[in-house]
CSV table of C-alpha atoms and ligand atoms in Angstrom, one decimal:
chain,number,residue,atom,x,y,z
A,1,MET,CA,0.0,0.0,0.0
A,2,PRO,CA,1.4,3.4,-0.9
A,3,PRO,CA,2.2,5.6,2.0
A,4,LYS,CA,-0.4,8.1,3.0
A,5,ARG,CA,0.2,11.5,1.6
A,6,PRO,CA,1.6,13.8,4.2
A,7,GLN,CA,-0.7,16.7,4.6
A,8,LYS,CA,1.6,19.2,6.3
A,9,GLY,CA,5.2,19.2,7.0
A,10,TYR,CA,7.1,20.8,9.8
A,11,GLU,CA,10.5,22.3,9.6
A,12,TYR,CA,13.4,20.4,11.0
A,13,GLN,CA,15.8,22.1,13.3
A,14,SER,CA,18.1,24.5,11.6
A,15,ASP,CA,21.8,25.1,12.2
A,16,SER,CA,22.0,26.7,15.5
A,17,SER,CA,25.4,28.0,15.0
A,18,SER,CA,24.5,30.3,12.2
A,19,ASP,CA,23.0,33.7,12.7
A,20,SER,CA,20.2,33.5,10.3
A,21,SER,CA,17.7,31.0,9.0
A,22,PRO,CA,18.9,28.3,6.6
A,23,PRO,CA,19.7,29.3,3.1
A,24,SER,CA,17.3,29.0,0.3
A,25,PRO,CA,17.9,26.5,-2.6
A,26,PRO,CA,19.9,26.0,-4.7
A,27,ALA,CA,22.3,26.3,-1.8
A,28,PRO,CA,24.3,23.3,-0.7
A,29,PRO,CA,22.4,20.9,1.6
A,30,THR,CA,21.8,22.2,5.0
A,31,ASP,CA,22.1,20.3,8.3
A,32,ALA,CA,18.3,19.9,8.2
A,33,GLU,CA,18.5,18.3,4.7
A,34,ILE,CA,21.5,16.1,5.7
A,35,TYR,CA,19.5,15.1,8.8
A,36,ALA,CA,16.5,14.3,6.6
A,37,GLU,CA,18.6,12.2,4.3
A,38,GLN,CA,20.2,10.3,7.2
A,39,LEU,CA,16.8,9.7,8.6
A,40,ARG,CA,15.5,8.5,5.3
A,41,THR,CA,18.3,6.1,4.7
A,42,ALA,CA,18.5,4.9,8.3
A,43,SER,CA,15.0,4.2,9.1
A,44,ASN,CA,12.8,5.1,6.3
A,45,PRO,CA,14.4,3.8,3.1
A,46,ASN,CA,11.1,3.5,1.2
A,47,GLY,CA,9.8,6.9,2.2
A,48,THR,CA,7.2,5.3,4.4
A,49,ARG,CA,6.3,6.2,7.9
A,50,THR,CA,9.1,5.8,10.4
A,51,SER,CA,6.7,5.2,13.3
A,52,THR,CA,7.7,1.5,13.9
A,53,ARG,CA,11.2,2.6,14.7
A,54,VAL,CA,10.3,5.6,16.7
A,55,LYS,CA,11.6,5.8,20.2
A,56,LYS,CA,9.1,7.1,22.7
A,57,ILE,CA,10.1,10.0,24.9
A,58,ASN,CA,10.7,9.1,28.4
A,59,THR,CA,8.5,11.6,30.1
A,60,SER,CA,9.9,10.8,33.5
A,61,ARG,CA,13.0,12.7,32.5
A,62,PHE,CA,10.8,15.8,32.4
A,63,PRO,CA,9.3,16.1,35.8
A,64,GLY,CA,8.4,19.7,35.2
A,65,LEU,CA,6.5,18.7,32.1
A,66,ASN,CA,4.7,16.0,33.9
A,67,LYS,CA,3.4,18.5,36.4
A,68,LEU,CA,2.3,20.9,33.8
A,69,PHE,CA,0.7,18.5,31.4
A,70,PHE,CA,0.1,15.0,32.7
A,71,SER,CA,-0.5,15.2,36.4
A,72,GLU,CA,-4.0,14.6,37.8
A,73,THR,CA,-3.5,17.5,40.2
A,74,GLU,CA,-3.7,21.1,39.0
A,75,SER,CA,-0.5,23.1,38.8
A,76,THR,CA,-0.3,25.6,41.5
A,77,ASP,CA,1.9,27.9,39.5
A,78,ARG,CA,-0.1,31.1,39.4
A,79,ARG,CA,1.6,32.4,36.3
A,80,LEU,CA,-0.1,29.8,34.3
A,81,ARG,CA,-3.7,30.3,33.1
A,82,LYS,CA,-5.2,27.1,31.9
A,83,VAL,CA,-7.2,27.6,28.7
A,84,HIS,CA,-7.8,23.9,27.9
A,85,SER,CA,-7.7,20.7,29.9
A,86,ASN,CA,-6.6,17.3,28.6
A,87,PRO,CA,-4.5,18.1,26.7
A,88,ASN,CA,-3.6,21.1,28.8
A,89,VAL,CA,-3.0,24.4,27.1
A,90,TYR,CA,-1.9,27.4,29.2
A,91,VAL,CA,-1.4,31.1,28.6
A,92,ILE,CA,1.3,32.8,30.5
A,93,ASP,CA,0.6,36.5,30.7
A,94,LYS,CA,3.7,38.7,30.5
A,95,PHE,CA,6.0,35.8,29.7
A,96,LEU,CA,8.4,38.3,28.3
A,97,THR,CA,9.4,41.5,30.0
A,98,ASN,CA,9.2,44.8,28.1
A,99,ILE,CA,12.9,44.9,28.0
A,100,GLU,CA,13.0,41.5,26.4
A,101,LEU,CA,10.3,42.4,23.9
A,102,ASP,CA,12.1,45.6,22.9
A,103,HIS,CA,15.4,43.7,22.5
A,104,ILE,CA,13.8,41.1,20.2
A,105,ALA,CA,12.1,43.8,18.2
A,106,ALA,CA,15.4,45.7,17.8
A,107,ARG,CA,17.4,42.7,16.8
A,108,CYS,CA,14.9,41.5,14.3
A,109,ASP,CA,14.0,45.0,13.1
A,110,LEU,CA,10.3,44.4,13.9
A,111,GLN,CA,8.0,47.2,13.2
A,112,ILE,CA,6.5,47.2,16.6
A,113,PRO,CA,6.1,50.4,18.6
A,114,LYS,CA,8.4,50.5,21.6
A,115,VAL,CA,6.7,49.7,24.9
A,116,GLN,CA,5.3,52.9,26.3
A,117,PRO,CA,6.5,53.8,29.8
A,118,ALA,CA,3.6,54.2,32.3
A,119,ALA,CA,4.7,57.7,33.0
A,120,VAL,CA,7.3,60.2,31.8
A,121,VAL,CA,9.4,60.9,34.8
A,122,GLN,CA,12.1,63.5,34.8
A,123,PRO,CA,15.2,61.7,36.2
A,124,ALA,CA,15.9,64.9,38.1
A,125,LEU,CA,12.9,64.3,40.3
A,126,LEU,CA,14.4,61.1,41.4
A,127,VAL,CA,17.4,62.8,42.9
A,128,VAL,CA,15.3,64.6,45.5
A,129,GLN,CA,13.2,61.6,46.3
A,130,PRO,CA,15.4,59.2,48.3
A,131,LYS,CA,14.0,55.8,48.5
A,132,GLU,CA,13.7,54.0,51.8
A,133,GLU,CA,15.2,50.6,51.1
A,134,THR,CA,14.7,47.9,53.6
A,135,VAL,CA,15.4,44.9,51.5
A,136,GLU,CA,18.8,43.6,50.4
A,137,GLU,CA,19.8,45.3,47.3
A,138,GLU,CA,20.1,42.3,45.0
A,139,GLN,CA,17.4,40.3,46.6
A,140,GLN,CA,14.2,41.4,44.8
A,141,PRO,CA,11.0,39.9,45.8
A,142,GLU,CA,9.9,37.2,43.5
A,143,PRO,CA,7.8,39.0,41.0
A,144,VAL,CA,4.4,37.5,40.5
A,145,MET,CA,3.0,37.5,37.1
A,146,ALA,CA,-0.1,39.1,38.3
A,147,PRO,CA,-2.6,36.5,37.3
A,148,VAL,CA,-5.7,38.4,36.5
A,149,ALA,CA,-8.4,36.0,35.7
A,150,VAL,CA,-10.5,37.2,32.9
A,151,PRO,CA,-13.8,35.7,32.2
A,152,ALA,CA,-13.8,34.4,28.7
A,153,PRO,CA,-14.9,34.7,26.0
A,154,VAL,CA,-13.7,38.3,26.3
A,155,VAL,CA,-13.9,40.7,23.5
A,156,VAL,CA,-11.0,42.9,24.2
A,157,GLU,CA,-9.1,45.0,21.8
A,158,PRO,CA,-5.7,44.4,23.1
A,159,HIS,CA,-4.3,47.8,22.6
A,160,PRO,CA,-2.2,48.7,25.6
A,161,VAL,CA,-3.1,52.2,26.8
A,162,PRO,CA,-0.6,54.0,28.9
A,163,GLU,CA,-2.0,54.9,32.3
A,164,PRO,CA,-2.3,58.5,33.2
A,165,ALA,CA,0.9,59.6,34.8
A,166,PRO,CA,0.9,59.2,38.5
A,167,ALA,CA,2.5,61.8,40.7
A,168,PRO,CA,6.3,61.8,40.3
A,169,VAL,CA,6.9,61.2,44.0
A,170,ALA,CA,4.9,58.1,44.0
A,171,VAL,CA,6.6,56.9,40.9
A,172,ALA,CA,10.0,57.6,42.3
A,173,VAL,CA,9.3,55.4,45.3
A,174,ALA,CA,7.2,52.7,43.8
A,175,MET,CA,8.3,52.7,40.2
A,176,PRO,CA,9.5,49.3,39.1
A,177,ILE,CA,12.6,49.1,37.1
A,178,GLU,CA,10.6,48.2,34.1
A,179,PRO,CA,7.4,50.1,33.8
A,180,GLN,CA,4.6,48.0,32.4
A,181,PRO,CA,1.7,49.5,30.6
A,182,PRO,CA,-1.6,47.7,31.3
A,183,GLN,CA,-1.9,44.8,29.0
A,184,PRO,CA,-5.0,43.0,28.1
A,185,GLN,CA,-5.0,39.3,28.7
A,186,PRO,CA,-4.6,37.0,25.7
A,187,VAL,CA,-8.1,36.1,24.8
A,188,ALA,CA,-8.8,32.4,24.6
A,189,THR,CA,-12.3,31.8,23.4
A,190,MET,CA,-13.4,29.5,26.1
A,191,PRO,CA,-16.1,29.6,28.7
A,192,PRO,CA,-15.6,31.6,31.9
A,193,GLN,CA,-12.8,30.5,34.1
A,194,PRO,CA,-13.0,30.4,37.8
A,195,MET,CA,-11.1,33.4,39.3
A,196,GLN,CA,-7.7,32.2,40.3
A,197,MET,CA,-6.7,35.2,42.4
A,198,PRO,CA,-8.5,38.4,42.9
A,199,ASN,CA,-6.3,41.2,42.2
A,200,PRO,CA,-7.7,44.2,44.0
A,201,VAL,CA,-4.6,46.2,44.5
A,202,PRO,CA,-2.1,47.3,41.9
A,203,GLN,CA,0.5,44.6,41.7
A,204,PRO,CA,4.1,45.5,41.9
A,205,LEU,CA,5.3,45.2,38.4
A,206,PRO,CA,7.7,42.6,37.5
A,207,LEU,CA,11.4,43.4,37.7
A,208,PRO,CA,13.6,42.4,34.8
A,209,GLN,CA,14.5,39.3,36.8
A,210,GLU,CA,11.8,37.0,35.7
A,211,PRO,CA,10.2,34.6,38.2
A,212,GLN,CA,11.6,31.2,37.7
A,213,PRO,CA,10.0,28.0,38.9
A,214,PRO,CA,12.4,26.1,40.9
A,215,ILE,CA,14.7,24.3,38.7
A,216,GLN,CA,14.5,20.6,39.1
A,217,PRO,CA,17.5,18.6,40.0
A,218,SER,CA,19.7,18.5,37.0
A,219,ILE,CA,18.7,16.0,34.4
A,220,GLN,CA,21.9,16.1,32.5
A,221,PRO,CA,20.6,14.6,29.3
A,222,TYR,CA,23.9,15.0,27.6
A,223,GLN,CA,27.0,13.5,29.0
A,224,LEU,CA,29.7,15.7,27.9
A,225,ASN,CA,33.1,14.3,28.5
A,226,THR,CA,35.9,16.7,28.0
A,227,ALA,CA,38.4,18.7,29.7
A,228,GLN,CA,38.2,22.1,28.0
A,229,PRO,CA,35.3,24.2,28.9
A,230,PRO,CA,34.2,26.5,26.1
A,231,ALA,CA,34.3,30.1,26.6
A,232,LEU,CA,30.6,30.9,26.9
A,233,PRO,CA,29.1,34.2,26.1
A,234,VAL,CA,30.0,36.5,28.9
A,235,ALA,CA,26.4,36.7,30.1
A,236,ALA,CA,25.9,33.0,29.9
A,237,ALA,CA,28.7,31.9,32.1
A,238,THR,CA,27.9,31.3,35.7
A,239,LYS,CA,29.3,34.2,37.7
A,240,PRO,CA,30.7,34.0,41.1
A,241,LYS,CA,28.3,35.7,43.4
A,242,LYS,CA,29.2,38.9,45.0
A,243,PRO,CA,29.0,38.8,48.8
A,244,ARG,CA,25.6,40.1,49.7
A,245,LYS,CA,25.1,43.1,51.8
A,246,LYS,CA,23.3,42.7,55.1
A,247,LYS,CA,19.9,44.1,55.4
A,248,GLN,CA,20.1,47.7,56.1
A,249,LYS,CA,17.9,50.7,56.1
A,250,LYS,CA,19.3,53.2,53.8
A,251,ALA,CA,18.4,55.8,51.4
A,252,ALA,CA,18.7,54.5,47.9
A,253,ALA,CA,21.5,56.1,46.0
A,254,PRO,CA,19.6,58.5,43.8
A,255,ASP,CA,22.1,58.2,41.1
A,256,GLU,CA,21.9,54.5,40.7
A,257,PHE,CA,18.2,54.4,41.0
A,258,GLY,CA,17.7,57.4,38.7
A,259,ILE,CA,20.0,55.9,36.1
A,260,ARG,CA,18.3,52.5,36.2
A,261,LEU,CA,14.9,54.0,36.0
A,262,ALA,CA,16.0,56.4,33.2
A,263,ALA,CA,17.4,53.4,31.4
A,264,ALA,CA,14.2,51.5,31.9
A,265,LEU,CA,12.3,54.4,30.6
A,266,ASN,CA,14.7,54.9,27.8
A,267,ALA,CA,14.8,58.5,28.9
A,268,SER,CA,18.5,58.8,29.2
A,269,PRO,CA,21.2,59.1,26.6
A,270,ILE,CA,23.7,57.8,29.1
A,271,LYS,CA,25.9,55.3,27.4
A,272,SER,CA,27.3,53.3,30.2
A,273,ILE,CA,24.3,52.4,32.2
A,274,PRO,CA,24.5,49.6,34.6
A,275,PRO,CA,22.8,46.5,33.2
A,276,VAL,CA,19.1,46.5,33.9
A,277,VAL,CA,18.7,42.8,33.4
A,278,PRO,CA,20.6,40.7,35.7
A,279,GLU,CA,23.0,38.2,34.1
A,280,PRO,CA,21.2,34.9,33.7
A,281,VAL,CA,22.7,32.0,35.5
A,282,VAL,CA,23.0,29.4,32.8
A,283,GLN,CA,23.5,26.0,34.1
A,284,ILE,CA,26.1,24.3,32.2
A,285,HIS,CA,26.9,21.2,34.0
A,286,GLN,CA,29.7,19.8,32.1
A,287,PRO,CA,32.3,21.2,29.8
A,288,VAL,CA,31.7,20.7,26.2
A,289,THR,CA,34.1,20.0,23.4
A,290,GLN,CA,32.2,17.8,21.2
A,291,PHE,CA,29.4,19.2,19.2
A,292,TYR,CA,26.6,17.4,17.6
A,293,VAL,CA,25.6,18.7,14.2
A,294,PRO,CA,22.2,20.3,14.7
A,295,GLY,CA,19.5,18.0,13.6
A,296,SER,CA,21.7,15.0,12.9
A,297,PRO,CA,20.8,11.8,14.7
A,298,PRO,CA,23.0,10.4,17.5
A,299,LYS,CA,25.7,8.1,16.1
A,300,GLN,CA,25.1,5.1,18.5
A,301,PRO,CA,22.1,4.6,20.7
A,302,SER,CA,24.5,3.8,23.6
A,303,GLU,CA,26.7,6.8,22.9
A,304,PRO,CA,26.3,9.7,25.3
A,305,LEU,CA,24.5,12.5,23.6
A,306,THR,CA,26.0,15.9,23.4
A,307,SER,CA,23.8,19.0,23.3
A,308,PRO,CA,22.6,19.8,19.8
A,309,TYR,CA,22.2,23.4,20.6
A,310,LEU,CA,25.0,24.8,22.7
A,311,PRO,CA,27.2,27.2,20.8
A,312,SER,CA,30.1,25.6,19.0
A,313,THR,CA,32.4,28.5,19.2
A,314,SER,CA,34.6,29.6,22.0
A,315,SER,CA,34.6,33.1,20.8
A,316,PRO,CA,32.1,35.4,22.5
A,317,ALA,CA,32.5,37.8,19.7
A,318,LYS,CA,31.1,35.2,17.3
A,319,LEU,CA,28.2,34.7,19.6
A,320,THR,CA,27.2,38.3,19.5
A,321,PRO,CA,26.3,39.0,15.9
A,322,LYS,CA,25.7,42.6,15.2
A,323,LYS,CA,23.7,42.0,12.0
A,324,LEU,CA,20.0,42.5,12.1
A,325,LYS,CA,18.1,39.3,11.6
A,326,LYS,CA,16.6,38.8,8.2
A,327,PHE,CA,13.3,37.0,7.7
A,328,LYS,CA,13.4,34.1,5.2
A,329,LYS,CA,10.6,32.3,3.5
A,330,SER,CA,9.4,29.5,5.7
A,331,TYR,CA,9.8,26.0,4.5
A,332,THR,CA,8.6,22.6,5.6
A,333,ASP,CA,9.8,19.1,5.0
A,334,ASP,CA,7.8,16.5,3.2
A,335,SER,CA,8.0,13.3,5.2
A,336,THR,CA,7.6,11.1,2.1
A,337,THR,CA,10.4,12.4,0.1
A,338,LEU,CA,12.0,14.1,3.1
A,339,THR,CA,12.9,17.1,1.0
A,340,ARG,CA,12.4,20.7,1.8
A,341,ASN,CA,9.3,22.2,0.4
A,342,ASP,CA,9.7,25.8,-0.2
A,343,ASP,CA,6.5,26.3,-2.0
A,344,ASP,CA,4.4,24.9,0.7
A,345,THR,CA,1.0,26.5,0.4
A,346,ASN,CA,0.4,25.5,4.0
A,347,ARG,CA,2.8,28.2,5.2
A,348,THR,CA,3.2,31.6,3.8
A,349,SER,CA,4.8,33.3,6.8
A,350,THR,CA,8.5,33.9,7.2
A,351,PHE,CA,11.0,33.2,10.0
A,352,THR,CA,14.4,33.9,11.3
A,353,TYR,CA,16.5,32.5,14.2
A,354,PHE,CA,18.4,33.8,17.1
A,355,THR,CA,21.7,32.1,17.6
A,356,LYS,CA,21.6,29.9,20.7
A,357,MET,CA,22.4,32.0,23.8
A,358,GLU,CA,23.2,34.9,21.5
A,359,ASP,CA,23.3,37.3,24.3
A,360,SER,CA,22.3,37.5,27.9
A,361,LYS,CA,18.7,38.4,27.2
A,362,ILE,CA,18.2,35.6,24.7
A,363,ALA,CA,19.9,33.2,27.1
A,364,ALA,CA,17.6,34.3,29.9
A,365,ILE,CA,14.5,33.7,27.7
A,366,GLU,CA,15.8,30.2,26.8
A,367,GLU,CA,16.4,29.6,30.5
A,368,LYS,CA,13.0,30.8,31.4
A,369,ALA,CA,11.3,28.4,29.1
A,370,ALA,CA,13.5,25.5,30.2
A,371,SER,CA,12.7,26.2,33.8
A,372,TYR,CA,9.0,26.1,33.3
A,373,CYS,CA,9.5,22.6,32.0
A,374,GLY,CA,11.8,21.7,34.8
A,375,THR,CA,14.7,21.2,32.5
A,376,THR,CA,17.8,23.1,31.5
A,377,ILE,CA,18.8,25.4,28.7
A,378,GLU,CA,20.6,22.7,26.7
A,379,ARG,CA,17.3,21.4,25.6
A,380,VAL,CA,16.0,24.6,24.2
A,381,GLU,CA,16.2,25.0,20.4
A,382,PRO,CA,17.5,28.3,19.0
A,383,LEU,CA,14.6,30.8,19.3
A,384,GLN,CA,12.6,31.2,16.1
A,385,VAL,CA,10.9,34.5,15.3
A,386,VAL,CA,8.1,34.4,12.9
A,387,LYS,CA,6.5,37.1,10.9
A,388,TYR,CA,3.1,37.3,9.2
A,389,LYS,CA,2.2,40.0,6.8
A,390,PRO,CA,-1.5,40.7,6.0
A,391,GLY,CA,-2.9,37.6,4.4
A,392,GLN,CA,-0.2,35.3,5.6
A,393,PHE,CA,-0.8,32.2,7.7
A,394,PHE,CA,0.5,28.9,8.9
A,395,GLY,CA,-2.0,26.2,8.2
A,396,ALA,CA,-2.7,23.2,10.5
A,397,HIS,CA,0.4,21.4,11.5
A,398,HIS,CA,2.1,19.7,14.3
A,399,ASP,CA,5.4,21.0,15.8
A,400,THR,CA,6.8,17.6,16.5
A,401,GLY,CA,6.0,15.7,13.3
A,402,VAL,CA,4.3,15.5,10.0
A,403,LEU,CA,0.5,15.8,10.0
A,404,PHE,CA,-1.1,13.3,7.6
A,405,ASP,CA,-4.4,13.6,5.9
A,406,ASP,CA,-6.0,11.1,8.3
A,407,GLY,CA,-5.1,13.3,11.2
A,408,SER,CA,-2.2,11.1,12.4
A,409,VAL,CA,1.2,12.6,13.1
A,410,GLU,CA,4.4,10.9,12.3
A,411,PHE,CA,6.9,11.2,15.1
A,412,PRO,CA,10.5,11.7,14.2
A,413,ALA,CA,12.5,8.6,15.1
A,414,ASN,CA,15.2,10.2,17.2
A,415,PRO,CA,15.9,13.2,19.4
A,416,PRO,CA,15.9,16.1,19.4
A,417,ARG,CA,12.1,16.2,19.2
A,418,ARG,CA,10.0,19.1,20.3
A,419,VAL,CA,8.4,18.1,23.5
A,420,CYS,CA,6.6,21.3,24.2
A,421,THR,CA,6.0,24.6,22.5
A,422,PHE,CA,5.9,28.1,23.9
A,423,PHE,CA,4.5,30.4,21.2
A,424,VAL,CA,5.2,33.9,22.4
A,425,TYR,CA,3.4,36.9,20.9
A,426,LEU,CA,5.6,39.9,20.1
A,427,ASN,CA,2.8,42.3,19.3
A,428,ASP,CA,-0.9,42.7,19.9
A,429,VAL,CA,-3.4,41.6,17.2
A,430,PRO,CA,-6.9,42.9,17.7
A,431,SER,CA,-9.5,40.1,17.6
A,432,ASN,CA,-11.1,41.6,14.5
A,433,SER,CA,-7.9,41.2,12.5
A,434,GLY,CA,-7.5,37.4,12.6
A,435,GLY,CA,-4.0,36.2,13.6
A,436,SER,CA,-5.0,33.9,16.4
A,437,THR,CA,-3.4,30.6,17.2
A,438,ARG,CA,-6.1,28.1,16.6
A,439,PHE,CA,-6.3,24.5,17.9
A,440,PRO,CA,-8.8,22.9,15.5
A,441,LEU,CA,-9.1,19.7,17.6
A,442,LEU,CA,-9.5,21.3,21.0
A,443,LYS,CA,-12.9,22.6,22.0
A,444,ASN,CA,-14.1,25.0,24.6
A,445,GLU,CA,-16.9,23.9,26.8
A,446,ASP,CA,-19.4,25.7,24.6
A,447,GLY,CA,-18.2,23.6,21.6
A,448,THR,CA,-16.3,26.4,19.9
A,449,VAL,CA,-12.7,25.8,18.8
A,450,LEU,CA,-9.9,27.0,21.1
A,451,GLU,CA,-8.2,30.1,19.8
A,452,VAL,CA,-5.7,32.3,21.5
A,453,GLN,CA,-5.5,35.9,20.3
A,454,PRO,CA,-2.0,37.5,20.4
A,455,VAL,CA,-1.3,39.8,23.2
A,456,LYS,CA,2.2,41.3,23.3
A,457,GLY,CA,4.5,39.5,25.7
A,458,SER,CA,2.2,36.6,26.5
A,459,ALA,CA,2.8,33.0,25.5
A,460,VAL,CA,0.6,30.0,24.8
A,461,LEU,CA,2.1,26.8,26.0
A,462,TRP,CA,1.3,23.2,25.2
A,463,SER,CA,2.8,19.7,25.0
A,464,ASN,CA,3.4,18.0,21.8
A,465,ILE,CA,3.5,14.6,23.4
A,466,THR,CA,1.3,12.4,25.5
A,467,LYS,CA,2.0,11.1,29.0
A,468,GLU,CA,3.1,7.9,27.4
A,469,GLY,CA,5.8,9.7,25.4
A,470,ASP,CA,4.1,9.4,22.0
A,471,VAL,CA,3.2,12.3,19.7
A,472,ASP,CA,-0.1,13.9,20.7
A,473,PRO,CA,-2.0,14.5,17.5
A,474,LEU,CA,-4.5,16.6,19.4
A,475,THR,CA,-2.2,19.5,19.7
A,476,VAL,CA,-2.3,20.3,16.0
A,477,HIS,CA,-2.6,24.0,15.6
A,478,GLU,CA,-2.5,26.8,13.1
A,479,GLY,CA,-1.6,30.4,12.7
A,480,VAL,CA,-4.7,32.0,11.4
A,481,ALA,CA,-4.2,34.5,8.6
A,482,ILE,CA,-3.9,38.0,9.7
A,483,THR,CA,-6.1,40.4,7.8
A,484,LYS,CA,-4.7,43.7,8.9
A,485,GLY,CA,-1.2,44.7,10.1
A,486,ASN,CA,1.6,42.3,10.9
A,487,LYS,CA,1.8,39.6,13.4
A,488,TYR,CA,5.1,38.7,15.1
A,489,GLY,CA,5.7,35.7,17.3
A,490,MET,CA,8.4,33.5,18.6
A,491,ASN,CA,8.7,29.8,19.0
A,492,ILE,CA,10.5,28.4,21.9
A,493,TRP,CA,10.8,24.6,21.6
A,494,VAL,CA,12.0,22.4,24.4
A,495,THR,CA,13.2,19.1,23.1
A,496,ASP,CA,14.1,15.6,24.4
B,1,AKG,O1,1.3,31.8,14.5
B,1,AKG,C1,0.8,31.1,15.3
B,1,AKG,O2,-0.1,31.5,16.0
B,1,AKG,C2,1.4,29.7,15.5
B,1,AKG,C3,2.7,29.5,14.8
B,1,AKG,C4,3.2,28.1,14.9
B,1,AKG,O3,2.5,27.3,15.2
B,1,AKG,C5,4.5,27.8,14.5
B,1,AKG,O4,5.3,28.7,14.0
B,1,AKG,O5,4.9,26.6,14.6
B,2,FE2,FE1,3.5,25.4,15.4
């Protein structure tokens, strides 16, 4: 019997060591193509499904993922707003900070208005308003991602409107490092949710240090046996901690506070401002010398795996590309011929990639996604930024395999496979302009299809696999065509 025609492809992982997306044909074969060829000859010589050779994912290696997606008990993580059960789909409001959003927009030259500060504060005002500080300087309270339960369906035009400026004095004392304009919640068209936490008082806005769920004991999927640690990007290397100051009651140094606030407000031309975003602590457990070609299958099943995604260069300069990202035409791979399909009518959007741990902010985002899943940064693919112009879309597909006409999904035989997806919205898209992320097989209680409308900075999060470690065909999804304006998003894929 001839193999079933694959309906939709997905793109294999690209070369993480390059700054941009893979080249268009007739370029020499990319890692993805080489991987596809290896896969074809190794386990799929006739172009048929590979499923009989597929290794399940051992979900016990992902305790964080188990808690989020497969546990009988509800997650108590208040940052997560569940918009569908079984399979669980969550929205994380304000997954990215405004600083992270602005950084991505700048690096990718996205036409997104800069985040508006909540108030325009003259830095001079800050000098005369010393701040009583009773907490340790570096020990910021764990910011809570103010979970504001919004009864759904909600028809909200997600246009952030800057709040009227509060009195400068109040701002000087209570102003967070990063001002956050009010943001509407991503709208999932589902029946009303029980209120998770009433939010009667203004929440302290999150500081640049994002809340991190406790990182699970190291999983160490990749046994890296070498002597020579690579020089990691400055920001990615674990830094020795400065001795902490004891609690003391003191007036905040107006200079420092003013400068940091000014930096956050973008109100200062000062060049050498102290970093606003703390250096992320990237957990690299073992030194790395051997690098696995992205996307290529492991050589021997018994052979220890190396991380497919860690940077392969020891030069921090090479890890900090100055070039702006360029968006390339998206492609998908056909599972029957395992060739790249550039003319895929199922996907008209374009994409580009960040280099793995390209800079401290990118590394922090990777780390944030990993920690939600109770895993470490090694498992996070290079971040992929996607762009939709009016009329563009990404039809129904699965992030972990090829969706067939009969609704089944072929699971790639070997790691790295995309265990879960964070799709982050980089701009707002009003609900009357299309552009939602739609899950055609997931229904709300009222029978309507689950759709999540883009709200800047929020992320929708789902698992691509089942509790048993097989592909979950229910998490097929699509990027609905946007009718007006552009849509920008970012895929964060955590792999096995
Ligand atoms: O654009 C969206 O809403 C979803 C995009 C997506 O699923 C993908 O890029 O894999
Ligand atoms: Fe997707």
